[in-house]
Each structure stands twice: as C-alpha cells, then as structure tokens.
mmCIF file of C-alpha atoms in Angstrom:
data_model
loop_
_atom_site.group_PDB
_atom_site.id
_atom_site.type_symbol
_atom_site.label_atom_id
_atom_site.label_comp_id
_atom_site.label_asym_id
_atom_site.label_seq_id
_atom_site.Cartn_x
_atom_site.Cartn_y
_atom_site.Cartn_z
ATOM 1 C CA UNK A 227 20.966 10.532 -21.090
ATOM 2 C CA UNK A 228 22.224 11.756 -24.349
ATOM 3 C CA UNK A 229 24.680 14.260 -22.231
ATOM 4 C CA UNK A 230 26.145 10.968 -20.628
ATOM 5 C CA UNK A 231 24.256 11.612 -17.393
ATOM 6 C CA UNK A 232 22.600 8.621 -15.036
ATOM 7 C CA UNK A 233 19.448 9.092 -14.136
ATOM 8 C CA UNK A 234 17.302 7.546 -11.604
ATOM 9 C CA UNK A 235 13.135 7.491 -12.108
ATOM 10 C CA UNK A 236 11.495 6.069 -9.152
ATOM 11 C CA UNK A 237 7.859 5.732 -10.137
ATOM 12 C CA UNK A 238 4.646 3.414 -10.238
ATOM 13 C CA UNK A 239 3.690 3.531 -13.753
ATOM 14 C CA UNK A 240 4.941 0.583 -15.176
ATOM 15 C CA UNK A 241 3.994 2.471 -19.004
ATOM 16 C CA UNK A 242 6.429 4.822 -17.868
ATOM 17 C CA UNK A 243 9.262 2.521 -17.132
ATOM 18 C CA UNK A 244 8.825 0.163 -20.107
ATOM 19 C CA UNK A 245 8.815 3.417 -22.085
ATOM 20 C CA UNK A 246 11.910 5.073 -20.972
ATOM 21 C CA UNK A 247 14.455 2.753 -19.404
ATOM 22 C CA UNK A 248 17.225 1.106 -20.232
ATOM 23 C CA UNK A 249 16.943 -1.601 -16.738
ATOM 24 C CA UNK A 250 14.785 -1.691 -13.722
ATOM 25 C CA UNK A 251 15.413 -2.171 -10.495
ATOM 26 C CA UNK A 252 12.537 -4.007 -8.247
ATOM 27 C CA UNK A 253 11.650 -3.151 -4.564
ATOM 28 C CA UNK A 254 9.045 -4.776 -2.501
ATOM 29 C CA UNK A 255 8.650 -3.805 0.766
ATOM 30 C CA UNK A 256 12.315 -2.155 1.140
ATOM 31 C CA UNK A 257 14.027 -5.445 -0.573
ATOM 32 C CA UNK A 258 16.000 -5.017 -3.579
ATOM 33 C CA UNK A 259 14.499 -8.166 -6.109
ATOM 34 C CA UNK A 260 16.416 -7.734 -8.955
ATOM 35 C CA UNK A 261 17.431 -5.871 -11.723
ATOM 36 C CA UNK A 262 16.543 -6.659 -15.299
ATOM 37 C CA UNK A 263 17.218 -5.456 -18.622
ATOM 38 C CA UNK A 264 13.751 -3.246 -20.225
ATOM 39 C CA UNK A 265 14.263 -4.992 -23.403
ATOM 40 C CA UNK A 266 13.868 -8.428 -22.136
ATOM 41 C CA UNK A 267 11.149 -7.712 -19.580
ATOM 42 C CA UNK A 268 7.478 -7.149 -19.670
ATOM 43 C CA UNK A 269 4.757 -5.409 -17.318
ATOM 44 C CA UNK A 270 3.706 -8.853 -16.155
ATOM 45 C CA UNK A 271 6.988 -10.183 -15.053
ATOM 46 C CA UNK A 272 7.655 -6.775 -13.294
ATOM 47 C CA UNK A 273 4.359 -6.844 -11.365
ATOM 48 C CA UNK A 274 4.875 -10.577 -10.256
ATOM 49 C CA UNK A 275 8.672 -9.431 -8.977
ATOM 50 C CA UNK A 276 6.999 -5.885 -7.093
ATOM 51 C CA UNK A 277 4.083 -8.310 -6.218
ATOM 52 C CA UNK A 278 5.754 -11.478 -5.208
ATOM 53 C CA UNK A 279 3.046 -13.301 -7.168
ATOM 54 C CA UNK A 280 1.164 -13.155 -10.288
ATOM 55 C CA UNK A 281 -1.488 -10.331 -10.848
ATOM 56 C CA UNK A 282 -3.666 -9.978 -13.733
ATOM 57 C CA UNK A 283 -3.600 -6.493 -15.095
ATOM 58 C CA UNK A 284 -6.672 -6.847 -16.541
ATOM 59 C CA UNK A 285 -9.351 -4.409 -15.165
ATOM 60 C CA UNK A 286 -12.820 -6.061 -14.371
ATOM 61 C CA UNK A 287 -15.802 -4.096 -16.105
ATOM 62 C CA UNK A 288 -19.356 -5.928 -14.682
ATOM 63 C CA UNK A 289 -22.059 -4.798 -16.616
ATOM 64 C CA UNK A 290 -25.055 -4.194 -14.028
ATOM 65 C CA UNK A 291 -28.404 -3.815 -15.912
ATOM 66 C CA UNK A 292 -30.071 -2.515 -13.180
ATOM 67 C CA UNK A 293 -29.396 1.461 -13.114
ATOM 68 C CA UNK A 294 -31.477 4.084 -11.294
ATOM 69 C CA UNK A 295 -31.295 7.674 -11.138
ATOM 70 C CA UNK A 296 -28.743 8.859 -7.565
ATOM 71 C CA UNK A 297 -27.906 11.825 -8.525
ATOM 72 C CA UNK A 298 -28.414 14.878 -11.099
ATOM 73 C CA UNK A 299 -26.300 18.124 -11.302
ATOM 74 C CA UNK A 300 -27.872 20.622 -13.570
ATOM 75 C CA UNK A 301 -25.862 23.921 -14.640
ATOM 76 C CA UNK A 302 -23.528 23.936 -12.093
ATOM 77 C CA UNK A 303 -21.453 26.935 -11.576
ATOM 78 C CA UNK A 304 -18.749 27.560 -9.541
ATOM 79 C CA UNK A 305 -16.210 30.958 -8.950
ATOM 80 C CA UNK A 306 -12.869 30.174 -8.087
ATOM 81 C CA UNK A 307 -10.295 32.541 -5.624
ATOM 82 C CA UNK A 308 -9.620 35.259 -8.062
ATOM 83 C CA UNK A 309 -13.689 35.689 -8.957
ATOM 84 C CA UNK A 310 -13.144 33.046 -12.696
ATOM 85 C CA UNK A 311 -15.197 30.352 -13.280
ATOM 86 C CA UNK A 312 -14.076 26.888 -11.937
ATOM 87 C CA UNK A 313 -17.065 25.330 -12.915
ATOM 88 C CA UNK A 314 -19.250 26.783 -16.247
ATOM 89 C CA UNK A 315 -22.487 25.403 -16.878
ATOM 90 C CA UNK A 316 -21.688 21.832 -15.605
ATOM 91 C CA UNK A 317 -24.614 18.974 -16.184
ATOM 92 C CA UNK A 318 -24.769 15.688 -15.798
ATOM 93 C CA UNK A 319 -26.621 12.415 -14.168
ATOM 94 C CA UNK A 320 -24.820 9.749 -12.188
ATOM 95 C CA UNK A 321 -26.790 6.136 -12.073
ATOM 96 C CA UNK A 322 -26.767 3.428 -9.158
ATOM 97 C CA UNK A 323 -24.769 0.674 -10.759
ATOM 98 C CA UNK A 324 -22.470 2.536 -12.739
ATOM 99 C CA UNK A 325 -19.085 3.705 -12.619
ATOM 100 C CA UNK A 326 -19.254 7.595 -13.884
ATOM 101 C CA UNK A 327 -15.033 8.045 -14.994
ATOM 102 C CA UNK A 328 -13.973 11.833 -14.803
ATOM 103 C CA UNK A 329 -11.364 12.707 -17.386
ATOM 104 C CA UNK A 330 -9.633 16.006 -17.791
ATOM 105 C CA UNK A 331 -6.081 18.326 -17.204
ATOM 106 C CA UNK A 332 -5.315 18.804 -13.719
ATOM 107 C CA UNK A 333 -6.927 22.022 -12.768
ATOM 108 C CA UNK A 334 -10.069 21.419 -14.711
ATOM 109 C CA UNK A 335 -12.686 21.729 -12.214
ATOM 110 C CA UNK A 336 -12.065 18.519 -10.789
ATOM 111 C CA UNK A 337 -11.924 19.870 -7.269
ATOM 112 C CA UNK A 338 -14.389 21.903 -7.436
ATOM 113 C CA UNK A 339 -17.369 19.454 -8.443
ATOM 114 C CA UNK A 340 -16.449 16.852 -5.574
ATOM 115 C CA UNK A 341 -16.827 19.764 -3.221
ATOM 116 C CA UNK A 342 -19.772 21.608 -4.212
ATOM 117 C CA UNK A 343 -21.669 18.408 -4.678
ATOM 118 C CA UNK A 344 -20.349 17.279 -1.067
ATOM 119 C CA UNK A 345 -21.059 20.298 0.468
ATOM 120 C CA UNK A 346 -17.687 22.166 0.656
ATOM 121 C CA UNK A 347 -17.801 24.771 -1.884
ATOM 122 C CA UNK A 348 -19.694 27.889 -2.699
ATOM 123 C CA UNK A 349 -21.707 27.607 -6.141
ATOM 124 C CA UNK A 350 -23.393 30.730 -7.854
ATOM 125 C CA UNK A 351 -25.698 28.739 -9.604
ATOM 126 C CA UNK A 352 -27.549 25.564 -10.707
ATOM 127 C CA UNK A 353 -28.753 22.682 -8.979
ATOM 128 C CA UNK A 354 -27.590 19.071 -7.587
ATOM 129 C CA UNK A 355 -30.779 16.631 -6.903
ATOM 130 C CA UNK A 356 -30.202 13.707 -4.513
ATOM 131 C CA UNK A 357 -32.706 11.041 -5.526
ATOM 132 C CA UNK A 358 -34.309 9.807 -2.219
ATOM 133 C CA UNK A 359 -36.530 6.330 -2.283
ATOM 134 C CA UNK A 360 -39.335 6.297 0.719
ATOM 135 C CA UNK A 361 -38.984 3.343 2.505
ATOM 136 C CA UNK A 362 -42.766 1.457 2.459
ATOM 137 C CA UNK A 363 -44.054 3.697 -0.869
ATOM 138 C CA UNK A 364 -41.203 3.080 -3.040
ATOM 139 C CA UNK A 365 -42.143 6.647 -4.169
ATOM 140 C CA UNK A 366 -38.940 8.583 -4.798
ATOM 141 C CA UNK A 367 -38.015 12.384 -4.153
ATOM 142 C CA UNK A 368 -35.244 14.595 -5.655
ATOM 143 C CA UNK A 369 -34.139 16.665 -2.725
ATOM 144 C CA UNK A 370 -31.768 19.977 -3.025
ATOM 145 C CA UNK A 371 -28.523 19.511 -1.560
ATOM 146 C CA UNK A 372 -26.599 22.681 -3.399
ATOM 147 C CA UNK A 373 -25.523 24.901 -0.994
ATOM 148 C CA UNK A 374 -25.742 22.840 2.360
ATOM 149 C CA UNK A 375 -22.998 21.533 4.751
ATOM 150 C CA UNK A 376 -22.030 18.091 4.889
ATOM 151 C CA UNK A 377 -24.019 17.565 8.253
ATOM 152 C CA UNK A 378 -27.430 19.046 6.920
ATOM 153 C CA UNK A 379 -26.743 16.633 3.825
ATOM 154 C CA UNK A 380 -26.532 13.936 5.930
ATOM 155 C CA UNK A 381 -29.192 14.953 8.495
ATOM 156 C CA UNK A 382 -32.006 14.605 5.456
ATOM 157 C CA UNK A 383 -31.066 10.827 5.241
ATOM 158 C CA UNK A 384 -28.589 11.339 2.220
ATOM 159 C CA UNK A 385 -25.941 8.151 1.882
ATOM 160 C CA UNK A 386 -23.642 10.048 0.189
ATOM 161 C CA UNK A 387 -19.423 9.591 0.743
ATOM 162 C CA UNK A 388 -16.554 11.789 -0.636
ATOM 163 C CA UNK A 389 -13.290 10.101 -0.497
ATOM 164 C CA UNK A 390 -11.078 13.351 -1.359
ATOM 165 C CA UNK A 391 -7.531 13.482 -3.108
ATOM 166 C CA UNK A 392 -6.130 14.834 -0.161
ATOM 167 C CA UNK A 393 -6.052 12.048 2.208
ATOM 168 C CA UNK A 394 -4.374 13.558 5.157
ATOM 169 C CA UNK A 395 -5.380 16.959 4.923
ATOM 170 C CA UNK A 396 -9.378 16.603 4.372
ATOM 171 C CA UNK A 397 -10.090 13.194 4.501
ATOM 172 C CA UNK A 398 -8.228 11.445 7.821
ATOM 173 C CA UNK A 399 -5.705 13.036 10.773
ATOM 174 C CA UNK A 400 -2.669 11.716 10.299
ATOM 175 C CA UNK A 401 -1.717 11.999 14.076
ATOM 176 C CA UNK A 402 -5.053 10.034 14.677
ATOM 177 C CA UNK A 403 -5.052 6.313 14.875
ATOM 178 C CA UNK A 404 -7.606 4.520 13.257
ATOM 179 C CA UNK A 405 -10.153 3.647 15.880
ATOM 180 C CA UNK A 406 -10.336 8.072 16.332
ATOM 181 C CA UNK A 407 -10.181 8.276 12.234
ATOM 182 C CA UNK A 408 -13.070 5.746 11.891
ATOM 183 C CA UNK A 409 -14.807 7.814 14.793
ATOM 184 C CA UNK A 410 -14.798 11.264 13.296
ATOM 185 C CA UNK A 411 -17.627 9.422 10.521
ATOM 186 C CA UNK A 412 -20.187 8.789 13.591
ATOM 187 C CA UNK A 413 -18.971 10.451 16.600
ATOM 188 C CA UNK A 414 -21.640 13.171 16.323
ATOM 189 C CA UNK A 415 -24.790 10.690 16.493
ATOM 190 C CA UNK A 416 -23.624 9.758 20.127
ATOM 191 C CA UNK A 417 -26.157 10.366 22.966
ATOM 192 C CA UNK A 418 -25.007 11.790 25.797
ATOM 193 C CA UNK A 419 -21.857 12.699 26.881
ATOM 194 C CA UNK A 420 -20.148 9.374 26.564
ATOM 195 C CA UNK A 421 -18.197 8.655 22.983
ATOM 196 C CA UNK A 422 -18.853 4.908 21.849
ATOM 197 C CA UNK A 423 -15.449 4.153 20.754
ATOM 198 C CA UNK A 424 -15.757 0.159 20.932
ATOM 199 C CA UNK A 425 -18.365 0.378 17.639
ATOM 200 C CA UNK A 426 -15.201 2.296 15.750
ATOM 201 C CA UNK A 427 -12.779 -0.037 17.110
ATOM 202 C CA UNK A 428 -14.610 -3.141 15.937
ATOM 203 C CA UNK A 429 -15.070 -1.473 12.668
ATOM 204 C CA UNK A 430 -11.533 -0.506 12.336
ATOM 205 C CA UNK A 431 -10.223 -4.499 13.198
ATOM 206 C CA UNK A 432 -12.349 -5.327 10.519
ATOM 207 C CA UNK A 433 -11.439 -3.568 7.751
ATOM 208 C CA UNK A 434 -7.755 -4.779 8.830
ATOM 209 C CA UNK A 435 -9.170 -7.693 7.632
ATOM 210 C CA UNK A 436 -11.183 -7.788 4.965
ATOM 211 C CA UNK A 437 -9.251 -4.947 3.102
ATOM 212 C CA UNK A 438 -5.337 -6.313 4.114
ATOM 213 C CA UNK A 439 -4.680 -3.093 5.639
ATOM 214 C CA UNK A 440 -0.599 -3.436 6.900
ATOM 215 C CA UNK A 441 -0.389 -2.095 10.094
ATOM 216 C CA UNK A 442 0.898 -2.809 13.740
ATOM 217 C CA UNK A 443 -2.550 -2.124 15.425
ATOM 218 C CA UNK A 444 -5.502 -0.007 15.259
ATOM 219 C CA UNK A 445 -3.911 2.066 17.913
ATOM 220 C CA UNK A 446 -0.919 3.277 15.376
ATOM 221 C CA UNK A 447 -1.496 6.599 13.786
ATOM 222 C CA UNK A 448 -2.539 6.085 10.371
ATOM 223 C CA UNK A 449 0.368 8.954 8.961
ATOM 224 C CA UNK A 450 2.686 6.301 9.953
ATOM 225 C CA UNK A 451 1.198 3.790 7.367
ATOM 226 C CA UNK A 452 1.953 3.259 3.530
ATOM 227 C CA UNK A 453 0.023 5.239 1.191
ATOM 228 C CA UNK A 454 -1.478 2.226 -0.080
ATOM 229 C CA UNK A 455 -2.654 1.838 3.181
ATOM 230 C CA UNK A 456 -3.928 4.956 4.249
ATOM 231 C CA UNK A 457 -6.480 4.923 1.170
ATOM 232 C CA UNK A 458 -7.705 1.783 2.513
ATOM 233 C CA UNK A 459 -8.210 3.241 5.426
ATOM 234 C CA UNK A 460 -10.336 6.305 4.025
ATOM 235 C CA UNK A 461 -11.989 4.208 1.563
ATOM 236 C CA UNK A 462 -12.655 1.626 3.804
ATOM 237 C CA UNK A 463 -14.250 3.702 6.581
ATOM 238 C CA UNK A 464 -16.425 5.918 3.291
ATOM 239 C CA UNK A 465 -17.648 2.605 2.287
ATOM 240 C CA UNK A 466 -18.570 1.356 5.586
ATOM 241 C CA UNK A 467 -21.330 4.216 6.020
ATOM 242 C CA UNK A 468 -23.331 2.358 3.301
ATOM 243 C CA UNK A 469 -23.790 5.364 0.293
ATOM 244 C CA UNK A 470 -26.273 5.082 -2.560
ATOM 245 C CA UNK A 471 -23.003 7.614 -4.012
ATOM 246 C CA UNK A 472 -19.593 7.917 -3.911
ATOM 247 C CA UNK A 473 -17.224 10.143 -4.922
ATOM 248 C CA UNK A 474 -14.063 9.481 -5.323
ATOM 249 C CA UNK A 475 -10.851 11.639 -6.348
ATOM 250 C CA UNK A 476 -7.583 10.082 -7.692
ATOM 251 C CA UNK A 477 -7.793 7.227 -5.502
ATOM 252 C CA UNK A 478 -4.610 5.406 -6.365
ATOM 253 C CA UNK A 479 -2.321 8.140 -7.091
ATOM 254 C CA UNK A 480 1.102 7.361 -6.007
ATOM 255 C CA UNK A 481 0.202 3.955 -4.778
ATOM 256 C CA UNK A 482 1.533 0.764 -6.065
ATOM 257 C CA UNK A 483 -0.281 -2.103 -8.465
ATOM 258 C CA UNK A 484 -0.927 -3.934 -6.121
ATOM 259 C CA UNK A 485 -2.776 -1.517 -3.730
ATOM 260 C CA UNK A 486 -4.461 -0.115 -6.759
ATOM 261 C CA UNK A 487 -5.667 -2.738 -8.106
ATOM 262 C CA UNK A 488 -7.686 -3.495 -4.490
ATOM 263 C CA UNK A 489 -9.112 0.027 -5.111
ATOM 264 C CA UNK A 490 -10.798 -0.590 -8.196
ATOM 265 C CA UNK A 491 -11.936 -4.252 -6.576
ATOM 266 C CA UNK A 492 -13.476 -2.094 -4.060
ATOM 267 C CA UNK A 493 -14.791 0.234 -6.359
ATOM 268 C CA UNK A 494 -16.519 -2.596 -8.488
ATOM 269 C CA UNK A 495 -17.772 -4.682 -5.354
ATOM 270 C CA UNK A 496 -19.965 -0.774 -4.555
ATOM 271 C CA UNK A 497 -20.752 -0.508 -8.304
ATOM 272 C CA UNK A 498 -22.200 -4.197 -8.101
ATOM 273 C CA UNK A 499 -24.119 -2.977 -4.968
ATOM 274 C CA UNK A 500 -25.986 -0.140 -6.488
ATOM 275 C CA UNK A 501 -24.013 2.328 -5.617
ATOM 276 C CA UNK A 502 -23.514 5.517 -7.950
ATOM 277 C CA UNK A 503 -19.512 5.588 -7.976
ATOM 278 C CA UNK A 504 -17.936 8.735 -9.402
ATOM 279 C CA UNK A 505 -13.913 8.636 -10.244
ATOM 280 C CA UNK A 506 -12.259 11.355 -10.919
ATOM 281 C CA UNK A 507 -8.881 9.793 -12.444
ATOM 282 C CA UNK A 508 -5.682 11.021 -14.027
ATOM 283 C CA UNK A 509 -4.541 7.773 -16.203
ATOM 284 C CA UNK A 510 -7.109 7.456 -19.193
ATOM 285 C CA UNK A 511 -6.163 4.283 -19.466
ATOM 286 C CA UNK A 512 -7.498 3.011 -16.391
ATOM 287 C CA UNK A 513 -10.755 5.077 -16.777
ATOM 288 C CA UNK A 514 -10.940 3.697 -20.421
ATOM 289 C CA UNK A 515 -11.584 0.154 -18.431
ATOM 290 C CA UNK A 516 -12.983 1.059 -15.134
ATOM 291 C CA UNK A 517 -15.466 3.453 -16.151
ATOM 292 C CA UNK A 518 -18.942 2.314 -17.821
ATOM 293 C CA UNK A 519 -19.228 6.538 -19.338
ATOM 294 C CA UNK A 520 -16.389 9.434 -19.093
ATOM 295 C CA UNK A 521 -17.256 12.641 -18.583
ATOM 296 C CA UNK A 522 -14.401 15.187 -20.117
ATOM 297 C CA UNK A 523 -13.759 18.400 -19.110
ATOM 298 C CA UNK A 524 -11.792 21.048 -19.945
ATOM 299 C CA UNK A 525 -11.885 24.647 -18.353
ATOM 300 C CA UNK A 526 -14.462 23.604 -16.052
ATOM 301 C CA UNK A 527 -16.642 22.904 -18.602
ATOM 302 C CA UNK A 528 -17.996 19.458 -19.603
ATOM 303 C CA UNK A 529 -16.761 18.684 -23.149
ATOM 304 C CA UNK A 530 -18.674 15.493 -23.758
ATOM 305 C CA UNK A 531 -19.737 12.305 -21.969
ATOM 306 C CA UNK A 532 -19.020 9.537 -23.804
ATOM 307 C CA UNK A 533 -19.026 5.515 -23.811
ATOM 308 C CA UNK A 534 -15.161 4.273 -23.631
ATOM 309 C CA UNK A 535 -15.625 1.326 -25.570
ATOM 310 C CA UNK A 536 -17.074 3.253 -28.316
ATOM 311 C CA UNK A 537 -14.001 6.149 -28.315
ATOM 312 C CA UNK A 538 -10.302 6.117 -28.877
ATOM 313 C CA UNK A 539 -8.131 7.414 -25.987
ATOM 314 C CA UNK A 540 -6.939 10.024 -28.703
ATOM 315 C CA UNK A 541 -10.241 10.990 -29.057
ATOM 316 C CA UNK A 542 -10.839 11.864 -25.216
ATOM 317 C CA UNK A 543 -7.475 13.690 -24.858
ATOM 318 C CA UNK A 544 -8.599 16.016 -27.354
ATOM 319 C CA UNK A 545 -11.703 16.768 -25.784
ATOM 320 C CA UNK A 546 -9.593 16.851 -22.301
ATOM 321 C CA UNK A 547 -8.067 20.116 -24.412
ATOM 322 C CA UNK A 548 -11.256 21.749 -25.797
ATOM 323 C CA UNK A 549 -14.763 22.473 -25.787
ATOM 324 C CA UNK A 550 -15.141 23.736 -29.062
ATOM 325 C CA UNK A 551 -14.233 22.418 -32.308
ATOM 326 C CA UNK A 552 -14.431 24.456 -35.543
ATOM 327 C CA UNK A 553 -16.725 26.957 -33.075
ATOM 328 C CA UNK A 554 -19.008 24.001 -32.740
ATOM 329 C CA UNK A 555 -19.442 22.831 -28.890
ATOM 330 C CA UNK A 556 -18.395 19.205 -28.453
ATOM 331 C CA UNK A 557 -21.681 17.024 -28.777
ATOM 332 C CA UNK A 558 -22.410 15.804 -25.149
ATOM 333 C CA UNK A 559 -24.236 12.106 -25.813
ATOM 334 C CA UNK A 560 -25.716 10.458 -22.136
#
C-alpha cells in the first residue's frame, strides 16, 4: 500500500478486514451490496449486509452439569513420515456434555490425534478407552480402540463420528450426490445383495431441511455445492449416526458467518445432547467462546488444558509456542 499499489483481500474474517482496510466491498450470493468506508463501519453492519439480516455474533456457551466420562487417551504416541514424533506423550479425557476446544500451530499434531483416535493412523504407544454403558446394568466398560479400523470400532457398538478437515478428500466424494454420500455411513449393514437407498434418500431430504442445505436436489453432486454447504452435508450425515463423540477438525474454515455460525449451533445442540464434542480450531477466538476447556499443543505435545474463561488469549498463544517455560513443563490443570 505504502508503494502506491491496490490491493484486493478477499476473505471471511471480518477481524481481518476491520483491521487492514481502507473500504469493503459486500457480496452475497454473487451480488455486489455495497461498498463502505472501514472507518465508518462495524462487524455488525457488515454481517447484516453479507447476511441480508441481522446476526448476533455472540457465541452461545450452555453450561451442561451433567458430564460423564466418553473418552480417555492416555500417552499417546504417534511417528510421523520421516520416523519424528507427531504425537509425544499425549493425555487427556473428553466428557459427554462438553465441548473439548483444540488450540495449537498448524502442524501440531492436530491430524494426527483425530486419526489415531478414529482409527486411521498407526500409534507406537499408549492407549485410547471408549467408555461403553450396558444397556439394562447401567454398568459401564472402557474398551480399547487404539490400533483398530474404523469398522472394528464400530462393530463393538462404539458411536463415535470424525468429521475430518478434508471434506472432499476423506470425508464425502465430491462426484457423489448426496443420497450415495449419506449411503457410504450405512451401506455396509445391508442384508443381502440389495442396497437400501430410499433410508439415505429420506435422510438426505431431511437434512435439506432442517440444516438449510442450498442445493438443486439430492441427486446433485455435492462438489458442485458451496463450501458452507458441503460441511453441512458431512456434519449433517456424522451427526445423524447418533455418537456419544465427535470429532471435529476446522469445521468452518473458509466458510462464511453465516454458515459458521450454524456449525457451532449444531455443535451446541450435540453438546446439549451428551455428546463428547472435540474441535480442533484455528481462530482462538472462537474456541475462547465455544469451548468449555482448551487443550494446547505445541510439537505434538499437550502444553496445558486450561478453562478459557479463566485465561487470556495471550496466555494460550504462548503455550500454542512452547511446552516448557524456564525448563519447567507447562502445568496441565483438568
């Protein structure tokens, strides 16, 4: 700017725009809105014009009293391509009824934990226990699931979902519509050699309306949709299996307010449920109000796990940049 260049920033992050521009220019839905001076705007006039009506930006927080034990991952340790440790020693306990916030660089392990816990990737070591409740004793079991692929996970009676960052590459088929992307959750407990595609068809009309997914049909391929959309789809069909945990990776990355802001509804409405919801996030902000504790990490390590109402957001982004301070480890409070 300073060299007398113009630039152009297209991005979602309101922050970013009241931070750094001089006007902004609203689309919604391929219109041009306006334009408006940075100076004389704020981010609740600009999320009204993307929006086309008001939107709090106020991030709900329900405090459930009710929290049992889902899931517990003790020591876990993970090698990445090139033989170093992606995940060092990693242990912590994720509660029905909770939101569990994951804070760290990108790179930090992230990745690594959704997978290994879901079944995807090799561990050397430690444990994850899957708390299991008998139906008619009420007596509950911690079963193994380190080390086992998603279908032997799920053949134990585990209601556990992973809604991955990459949402066309591991979690839905972009050339798939959404009937065959809904499918791919339940077409293996089909007997016989017929597919039942009318119970994924109903399912898919129906969260076309209850989640506001924007699309021409259930028979349109879901790489054609918005990104917005797409994550509705994936989280829609994840939540629609009923888990006692879900995982969930950057969930509203590149999507707009208005879409996100339905994602952490959806995440709530689970939390509220009973449901054990993990988030791996990138804006500490949004964890900061979302999440009931944050777990940081930094070099696949877990720095700390701390309460966000009682920590600064400086305080986390130090820990999101090491594990040792003064050559004293980071104290880890549950």
């Amino acid at each position: 700017k300073k060299d007398g260049k113009s630039i152009i920033i297209i991005t979602h992050k309101l922050n970013e725009v009241m931070a750094i521009s001089d006007r902004v220019a609203i689309l919604r839905k391929g219109e041009y809105i306006g334009v408006v001076n940075t100076a004389e705007t704020n981010q609740a006039q600009l999320t009204e014009m993307m929006v086309g009506r008001p939107i709090s930006l106020k991030i709900d927080r329900p405090e459930e009293k009710e929290k049992v034990e889902r899931l517990q991952v003790i020591g876990l340790t993970c090698l990445n391509g090139d033989g170093v440790k992606a995940l060092d020693d990693v242990s912590f306990t994720a509660y029905g009824g909770e939101i569990l916030g994951v804070a760290g660089i990108a790179g930090s392990g992230q990745k690594e934990l959704c997978e290994a816990i879901a079944g995807l990737y090799p561990s050397i070591g430690g444990s994850v226990l899957y708390s299991v409740e008998h139906e008619g004793t009420g007596t509950v079991v911690k079963e193994r699931i380190l080390g086992l692929r998603p279908d032997e996970i799920s053949k134990k009676g585990i209601a556990m979902a992973y809604v991955p960052e990459d949402r066309l590459g591991m979690g839905l088929v972009a050339g798939m519509d959404m009937t065959d992307n809904v499918m791919l959750r339940s077409y293996k407990s089909n007997k016989g050699i017929f597919v039942d595609r009318k119970s994924p068809r109903d399912l898919a009309e129906k969260l076309i309306k209850e989640l506001e997914i924007v699309t021409p049909g259930v028979e349109t391929p879901v790489g054609r949709l918005s990104g917005g959309n797409v994550q509705k789809v994936l989280l829609g069909r994840e939540i629609a299996c009923q888990p006692s945990v879900l995982i969930v990776a950057y969930p509203v990355r590149g999507l707009d307010i208005n879409a996100s802001y339905r994602i952490y509804d959806l995440l709530n409405e689970q939390k509220k449920k009973g449901v054990a919801v993990v988030f791996i996030g990138e804006d500490l902000d949004v964890l900061m109000q979302l999440s009931d504790r944050i777990m940081v990490m930094c070099g696949g390590k877990v720095s700390g796990i701390v309460d966000p109402r009682k920590v600064t957001k400086e305080e986390i982004g130090l820990m999101m940049i090491r594990t040792e301070q003064d050559g004293e480890k980071e104290e880890v409070t549950e």
